[in-house]
Short mmCIF file of C-alpha atoms in Angstrom, two decimals:
data_model
loop_
_atom_site.label_atom_id
_atom_site.label_comp_id
_atom_site.label_asym_id
_atom_site.label_seq_id
_atom_site.Cartn_x
_atom_site.Cartn_y
_atom_site.Cartn_z
CA UNK A 180 81.17 106.38 112.37
CA UNK A 181 83.00 106.36 115.76
CA UNK A 182 86.78 105.85 115.31
CA UNK A 183 89.06 105.83 118.57
CA UNK A 184 92.70 106.30 117.97
CA UNK A 185 94.17 105.31 121.55
CA UNK A 186 97.97 105.71 122.48
CA UNK A 187 98.94 102.46 123.56
CA UNK A 188 102.43 100.92 123.58
CA UNK A 189 105.09 99.90 126.03
CA UNK A 190 107.62 102.72 125.40
CA UNK A 191 109.11 103.06 129.25
CA UNK A 192 107.08 106.34 129.82
CA UNK A 193 105.17 105.37 132.70
CA UNK A 194 101.52 103.73 133.06
CA UNK A 195 99.42 106.72 131.64
CA UNK A 196 101.62 106.65 128.67
CA UNK A 197 101.78 102.60 128.31
CA UNK A 198 98.01 101.26 128.17
CA UNK A 199 94.69 102.32 126.68
CA UNK A 200 93.51 99.27 128.64
CA UNK A 201 92.99 97.16 125.50
CA UNK A 202 91.86 94.43 127.47
CA UNK A 203 88.81 96.29 128.72
CA UNK A 204 87.70 96.98 125.16
CA UNK A 205 88.07 93.33 124.38
CA UNK A 206 85.80 92.69 127.56
CA UNK A 207 83.17 94.85 125.98
CA UNK A 208 83.33 93.22 122.83
CA UNK A 209 80.45 90.35 121.88
CA UNK A 210 78.22 89.78 118.89
CA UNK A 211 80.41 91.91 116.42
CA UNK A 212 79.47 94.93 118.35
CA UNK A 213 82.83 96.68 117.69
CA UNK A 214 85.71 96.31 115.85
CA UNK A 215 89.07 96.29 117.75
CA UNK A 216 92.47 96.52 115.82
CA UNK A 217 96.27 97.48 116.20
CA UNK A 218 97.51 98.38 112.64
CA UNK A 219 101.09 98.15 112.18
CA UNK A 220 101.82 99.90 108.92
CA UNK A 221 100.79 103.22 107.48
CA UNK A 222 98.77 101.43 104.44
CA UNK A 223 97.28 99.15 106.99
CA UNK A 224 95.83 102.22 108.81
CA UNK A 225 94.94 104.03 105.57
CA UNK A 226 92.73 100.86 104.40
CA UNK A 227 91.33 100.49 107.99
CA UNK A 228 90.03 104.17 108.05
CA UNK A 229 88.73 104.20 104.08
CA UNK A 230 86.85 100.80 105.02
CA UNK A 231 85.37 102.71 107.92
CA UNK A 232 83.65 104.79 105.53
CA UNK A 233 83.08 102.51 102.65
CA UNK A 234 81.14 99.50 104.30
CA UNK A 235 77.34 99.92 104.33
CA UNK A 236 77.10 99.58 108.40
CA UNK A 237 78.38 101.67 110.95
CA UNK A 238 80.15 100.02 114.26
CA UNK A 239 82.66 101.76 116.36
CA UNK A 240 86.53 101.24 115.68
CA UNK A 241 88.68 101.13 118.45
CA UNK A 242 92.39 101.60 117.30
CA UNK A 243 95.55 100.92 119.61
CA UNK A 244 98.15 103.41 117.99
CA UNK A 245 101.52 103.78 119.76
CA UNK A 246 103.37 107.02 119.51
CA UNK A 247 106.62 105.27 118.67
CA UNK A 248 105.58 104.03 115.27
CA UNK A 249 104.89 107.59 114.11
CA UNK A 250 108.38 107.84 113.09
CA UNK A 251 109.21 104.12 112.90
CA UNK A 252 110.67 103.61 109.35
CA UNK A 253 109.78 99.86 109.57
CA UNK A 254 106.11 100.97 109.87
CA UNK A 255 106.47 103.13 106.55
CA UNK A 256 104.75 101.72 103.47
CA UNK A 257 105.65 102.11 99.80
CA UNK A 258 103.08 104.24 97.84
CA UNK A 259 101.89 101.31 95.83
CA UNK A 260 100.45 99.90 99.14
CA UNK A 261 98.10 102.74 99.39
CA UNK A 262 96.86 102.33 96.05
CA UNK A 263 96.28 98.48 95.94
CA UNK A 264 95.28 95.95 98.25
CA UNK A 265 92.89 96.29 101.34
CA UNK A 266 92.56 95.74 104.85
CA UNK A 267 94.02 92.63 106.17
CA UNK A 268 92.96 91.12 109.56
CA UNK A 269 96.11 88.89 109.94
CA UNK A 270 99.56 89.94 108.12
CA UNK A 271 101.44 86.67 107.38
CA UNK A 272 105.19 86.91 107.64
CA UNK A 273 107.06 87.81 104.43
CA UNK A 274 110.14 86.68 105.97
CA UNK A 275 108.92 83.31 107.37
CA UNK A 276 111.02 80.14 107.25
CA UNK A 277 110.02 77.30 105.13
CA UNK A 278 106.78 75.67 107.06
CA UNK A 279 108.80 72.35 107.37
CA UNK A 280 111.93 74.14 109.20
CA UNK A 281 109.79 76.36 111.39
CA UNK A 282 110.26 75.56 115.03
CA UNK A 283 107.95 78.29 116.46
CA UNK A 284 105.01 80.36 115.02
CA UNK A 285 104.69 83.78 117.00
CA UNK A 286 101.54 85.13 117.03
CA UNK A 287 101.54 89.14 118.13
CA UNK A 288 99.82 92.22 117.65
CA UNK A 289 100.71 95.88 117.56
CA UNK A 290 104.41 97.51 117.49
CA UNK A 291 105.80 94.43 119.17
CA UNK A 292 105.95 92.89 115.59
CA UNK A 293 108.62 95.43 114.77
CA UNK A 294 110.76 94.69 117.88
CA UNK A 295 110.37 90.96 117.45
CA UNK A 296 111.39 91.22 113.59
CA UNK A 297 114.44 93.13 114.70
CA UNK A 298 115.56 90.71 117.41
CA UNK A 299 115.21 87.91 114.84
CA UNK A 300 117.46 89.63 112.38
CA UNK A 301 119.81 90.07 115.28
CA UNK A 302 119.68 86.46 116.54
CA UNK A 303 119.53 85.19 112.99
CA UNK A 304 116.74 82.88 113.80
CA UNK A 305 115.85 81.36 110.95
CA UNK A 306 113.37 79.07 112.39
CA UNK A 307 111.03 81.35 113.64
CA UNK A 308 107.80 82.71 111.77
CA UNK A 309 105.77 86.01 113.24
CA UNK A 310 102.42 86.46 112.15
CA UNK A 311 100.69 89.96 113.14
CA UNK A 312 97.02 89.85 114.38
CA UNK A 313 96.13 93.27 113.44
CA UNK A 314 92.41 92.84 114.31
CA UNK A 315 91.65 91.39 117.40
CA UNK A 316 87.78 91.60 117.22
CA UNK A 317 85.82 90.32 115.64
CA UNK A 318 88.73 87.44 116.09
CA UNK A 319 90.12 86.53 112.47
CA UNK A 320 89.55 82.57 112.75
CA UNK A 321 90.03 82.02 108.95
CA UNK A 322 93.24 83.78 108.91
CA UNK A 323 94.58 82.62 111.99
CA UNK A 324 93.49 78.89 110.88
CA UNK A 325 95.39 79.40 107.78
CA UNK A 326 98.57 80.24 109.65
CA UNK A 327 98.37 77.44 112.05
CA UNK A 328 97.77 74.83 108.69
CA UNK A 329 100.50 76.50 107.02
CA UNK A 330 102.96 76.10 110.29
CA UNK A 331 101.57 72.79 111.16
CA UNK A 332 104.51 71.24 113.19
CA UNK A 333 105.52 74.45 114.81
CA UNK A 334 105.10 75.63 118.51
CA UNK A 335 102.36 78.30 118.84
CA UNK A 336 103.12 81.31 121.13
CA UNK A 337 101.35 84.47 121.86
CA UNK A 338 103.63 87.29 122.66
CA UNK A 339 102.55 90.71 124.23
CA UNK A 340 104.16 93.60 125.94
CA UNK A 341 101.47 94.06 128.37
CA UNK A 342 101.03 92.16 131.50
CA UNK A 343 99.53 88.84 131.66
CA UNK A 344 96.32 90.05 133.14
CA UNK A 345 96.12 92.88 130.69
CA UNK A 346 96.50 93.24 126.85
CA UNK A 347 94.75 90.49 124.48
CA UNK A 348 96.02 87.28 125.78
CA UNK A 349 92.84 86.39 127.73
CA UNK A 350 91.00 86.99 124.57
CA UNK A 351 93.22 85.25 122.68
CA UNK A 352 93.45 82.20 124.68
CA UNK A 353 89.54 82.10 125.10
CA UNK A 354 89.37 82.15 120.93
CA UNK A 355 91.84 79.22 120.85
CA UNK A 356 90.06 77.11 123.40
CA UNK A 357 86.67 77.68 121.34
CA UNK A 358 88.14 77.60 117.72
CA UNK A 359 91.53 75.71 118.02
CA UNK A 360 91.23 73.47 120.79
CA UNK A 361 93.56 70.85 119.18
CA UNK A 362 96.47 73.22 118.82
CA UNK A 363 97.96 74.18 121.87
CA UNK A 364 99.10 77.87 122.37
CA UNK A 365 101.77 79.28 124.98
CA UNK A 366 102.29 82.78 126.54
CA UNK A 367 105.47 84.88 126.56
CA UNK A 368 105.28 88.24 127.98
CA UNK A 369 105.28 90.28 131.26
CA UNK A 370 103.94 88.60 134.37
CA UNK A 371 100.59 89.64 136.28
CA UNK A 372 100.82 93.19 137.46
CA UNK A 373 98.52 95.62 139.31
CA UNK A 374 100.15 98.45 137.42
CA UNK A 375 100.03 98.70 133.52
CA UNK A 376 103.81 99.59 133.61
CA UNK A 377 106.76 99.55 136.11
CA UNK A 378 107.52 103.29 135.66
CA UNK A 379 111.39 102.77 135.27
CA UNK A 380 112.91 103.28 131.89
CA UNK A 381 115.71 100.80 132.98
CA UNK A 382 113.32 98.20 134.20
CA UNK A 383 111.12 98.83 131.50
CA UNK A 384 113.82 97.78 128.99
CA UNK A 385 115.09 94.82 130.90
CA UNK A 386 111.68 93.38 130.80
CA UNK A 387 111.12 94.24 127.11
CA UNK A 388 114.58 92.55 126.26
CA UNK A 389 113.71 89.44 128.03
CA UNK A 390 110.43 89.10 126.02
CA UNK A 391 112.28 89.32 122.87
CA UNK A 392 115.16 87.05 123.75
CA UNK A 393 112.42 84.49 125.19
CA UNK A 394 110.51 84.53 122.00
CA UNK A 395 113.07 84.79 119.55
CA UNK A 396 116.37 83.54 121.03
CA UNK A 397 119.66 86.06 121.81
CA UNK A 398 121.98 87.57 119.31
CA UNK A 399 125.38 86.26 119.52
CA UNK A 400 126.71 89.58 120.99
CA UNK A 401 123.92 89.48 123.75
CA UNK A 402 124.90 85.79 124.59
CA UNK A 403 129.15 86.95 124.49
CA UNK A 404 128.14 89.71 126.99
CA UNK A 405 125.91 87.69 129.19
CA UNK A 406 128.33 85.07 129.66
CA UNK A 407 131.09 87.51 130.33
CA UNK A 408 128.47 89.04 133.10
CA UNK A 409 128.33 85.92 134.65
CA UNK A 410 132.10 85.10 134.91
CA UNK A 411 132.73 88.45 136.49
CA UNK A 412 130.27 87.77 139.02
CA UNK A 413 131.64 84.26 139.89
#
């Protein structure tokens, strides 16, 4: 019945605040020996904990739970989401464009979804869909296949805030090779790093902004500011 709720999320507070070493838990996963999740709403967390007590078996659950979502309005859930529904391993995009007009399907996990959704709204990127992989192990093959089928013509991208050699990327990449070999997946995130975080708020924010813009696109105000800065430089 063990449940671990570990602080994990890149918030610019330094290496010891940023990483619960998600990649190390995923390396230990095999044969459905444990469940590793990153719930992104209050209702999802409720249903996950309830399920842990209701199922007729006991396996450890490892949850990545960033501090920033404790007071994040976007992570709140209406009461009806607690009294109905159930744990969902993948959350489809309620604001997704029509499948035929989707240019890109972003797959992500954890709090980064809320940042990507906010950036999409700022950039008015009406051709980008975002699906949340709430459960990383056991890997939700059927649910992801449904997203790939829905957005059959879209480019598929895995987006994460952890460095490339950390986080869930290698786990996701391996599962795509095993289960979705006909569909290419690209990586957007930080490059390889020896440390879980840079330890500088300014540098952290610069990196985080780059990930959001590369994945979704820049807001008009950001594009104008960038052009003005470039003109000033020259």
